[in-house]
């Protein structure tokens, strides 16, 4: 029997390719459904098994270990911003140093990446100098 040619052949081959394509997504979809069901069953079991004993202490508003007394406005110290700033400096530093170390070994990019890394480390040094001038690096 001769093979179909023209539009019929393209349509037949397209159906086979499309079914293979969507079959791989069906595995991902099934895994997502199983994950959602697992979480739903865990929450339902927790709700059914937990004891329900409401007391005035349990019904009171609670926020981060601070009793709700007085105004709803709390002051945050600015020094926490500087700690976050230092964390970002060191996190970004570690993120960029590892890929740089792999590219630095390449013969074509060695000098360019070395200059770029010194510029990057210069920016980080300015950030650390700022923190040092503010007195954040002093251990208290």
PDB file of N, CA, C and O in Angstrom, residues 78-79 81-82 85-86 127-138:
ATOM      1  N   UNK A  78      17.338  51.384  62.277  1.00  0.00           N
ATOM      2  CA  UNK A  78      17.909  51.495  60.950  1.00  0.00           C
ATOM      3  C   UNK A  78      19.101  50.551  60.780  1.00  0.00           C
ATOM      4  O   UNK A  78      19.420  50.145  59.667  1.00  0.00           O
ATOM      5  N   UNK A  79      19.739  50.144  61.857  1.00  0.00           N
ATOM      6  CA  UNK A  79      20.924  49.308  61.718  1.00  0.00           C
ATOM      7  C   UNK A  79      20.608  47.964  61.055  1.00  0.00           C
ATOM      8  O   UNK A  79      21.497  47.331  60.499  1.00  0.00           O
ATOM      9  N   UNK A  81      18.924  47.609  58.424  1.00  0.00           N
ATOM     10  CA  UNK A  81      19.107  47.854  57.001  1.00  0.00           C
ATOM     11  C   UNK A  81      20.560  47.605  56.611  1.00  0.00           C
ATOM     12  O   UNK A  81      20.850  47.043  55.569  1.00  0.00           O
ATOM     13  N   UNK A  82      21.475  48.029  57.448  1.00  0.00           N
ATOM     14  CA  UNK A  82      22.891  47.869  57.134  1.00  0.00           C
ATOM     15  C   UNK A  82      23.271  46.392  57.167  1.00  0.00           C
ATOM     16  O   UNK A  82      24.062  45.925  56.352  1.00  0.00           O
ATOM     17  N   UNK A  85      22.176  45.008  53.996  1.00  0.00           N
ATOM     18  CA  UNK A  85      23.082  45.502  52.962  1.00  0.00           C
ATOM     19  C   UNK A  85      24.355  44.656  52.916  1.00  0.00           C
ATOM     20  O   UNK A  85      24.814  44.260  51.842  1.00  0.00           O
ATOM     21  N   UNK A  86      24.912  44.341  54.068  1.00  0.00           N
ATOM     22  CA  UNK A  86      26.105  43.503  54.115  1.00  0.00           C
ATOM     23  C   UNK A  86      25.815  42.097  53.597  1.00  0.00           C
ATOM     24  O   UNK A  86      26.635  41.495  52.904  1.00  0.00           O
ATOM     25  N   UNK A 127      31.261  49.129  49.147  1.00  0.00           N
ATOM     26  CA  UNK A 127      30.188  48.778  50.072  1.00  0.00           C
ATOM     27  C   UNK A 127      30.720  48.413  51.447  1.00  0.00           C
ATOM     28  O   UNK A 127      30.167  48.812  52.474  1.00  0.00           O
ATOM     29  N   UNK A 128      31.797  47.646  51.492  1.00  0.00           N
ATOM     30  CA  UNK A 128      32.397  47.286  52.778  1.00  0.00           C
ATOM     31  C   UNK A 128      33.008  48.503  53.464  1.00  0.00           C
ATOM     32  O   UNK A 128      32.947  48.622  54.694  1.00  0.00           O
ATOM     33  N   UNK A 129      33.594  49.406  52.696  1.00  0.00           N
ATOM     34  CA  UNK A 129      34.139  50.625  53.280  1.00  0.00           C
ATOM     35  C   UNK A 129      33.026  51.470  53.895  1.00  0.00           C
ATOM     36  O   UNK A 129      33.193  52.033  54.983  1.00  0.00           O
ATOM     37  N   UNK A 130      31.891  51.536  53.229  1.00  0.00           N
ATOM     38  CA  UNK A 130      30.726  52.242  53.770  1.00  0.00           C
ATOM     39  C   UNK A 130      30.297  51.616  55.092  1.00  0.00           C
ATOM     40  O   UNK A 130      30.029  52.324  56.073  1.00  0.00           O
ATOM     41  N   UNK A 131      30.234  50.292  55.138  1.00  0.00           N
ATOM     42  CA  UNK A 131      29.829  49.620  56.369  1.00  0.00           C
ATOM     43  C   UNK A 131      30.859  49.851  57.475  1.00  0.00           C
ATOM     44  O   UNK A 131      30.496  50.035  58.641  1.00  0.00           O
ATOM     45  N   UNK A 132      32.129  49.866  57.126  1.00  0.00           N
ATOM     46  CA  UNK A 132      33.176  50.101  58.115  1.00  0.00           C
ATOM     47  C   UNK A 132      33.075  51.522  58.680  1.00  0.00           C
ATOM     48  O   UNK A 132      33.217  51.743  59.875  1.00  0.00           O
ATOM     49  N   UNK A 133      32.843  52.499  57.812  1.00  0.00           N
ATOM     50  CA  UNK A 133      32.700  53.890  58.253  1.00  0.00           C
ATOM     51  C   UNK A 133      31.493  54.074  59.158  1.00  0.00           C
ATOM     52  O   UNK A 133      31.505  54.905  60.059  1.00  0.00           O
ATOM     53  N   UNK A 134      30.435  53.315  58.929  1.00  0.00           N
ATOM     54  CA  UNK A 134      29.224  53.399  59.767  1.00  0.00           C
ATOM     55  C   UNK A 134      29.417  52.664  61.098  1.00  0.00           C
ATOM     56  O   UNK A 134      28.584  52.750  61.971  1.00  0.00           O
ATOM     57  N   UNK A 135      30.488  51.871  61.222  1.00  0.00           N
ATOM     58  CA  UNK A 135      30.756  51.156  62.462  1.00  0.00           C
ATOM     59  C   UNK A 135      29.995  49.852  62.602  1.00  0.00           C
ATOM     60  O   UNK A 135      29.862  49.306  63.694  1.00  0.00           O
ATOM     61  N   UNK A 136      29.506  49.338  61.494  1.00  0.00           N
ATOM     62  CA  UNK A 136      28.710  48.110  61.540  1.00  0.00           C
ATOM     63  C   UNK A 136      29.599  46.889  61.768  1.00  0.00           C
ATOM     64  O   UNK A 136      29.175  45.915  62.385  1.00  0.00           O
ATOM     65  N   UNK A 137      30.823  46.935  61.310  1.00  0.00           N
ATOM     66  CA  UNK A 137      31.686  45.769  61.407  1.00  0.00           C
ATOM     67  C   UNK A 137      32.284  45.598  62.803  1.00  0.00           C
ATOM     68  O   UNK A 137      32.944  44.593  63.059  1.00  0.00           O
ATOM     69  N   UNK A 138      32.066  46.545  63.709  1.00  0.00           N
ATOM     70  CA  UNK A 138      32.582  46.415  65.073  1.00  0.00           C
ATOM     71  C   UNK A 138      31.707  45.436  65.858  1.00  0.00           C
ATOM     72  O   UNK A 138      30.479  45.546  65.859  1.00  0.00           O
TER      73      UNK A 138
END
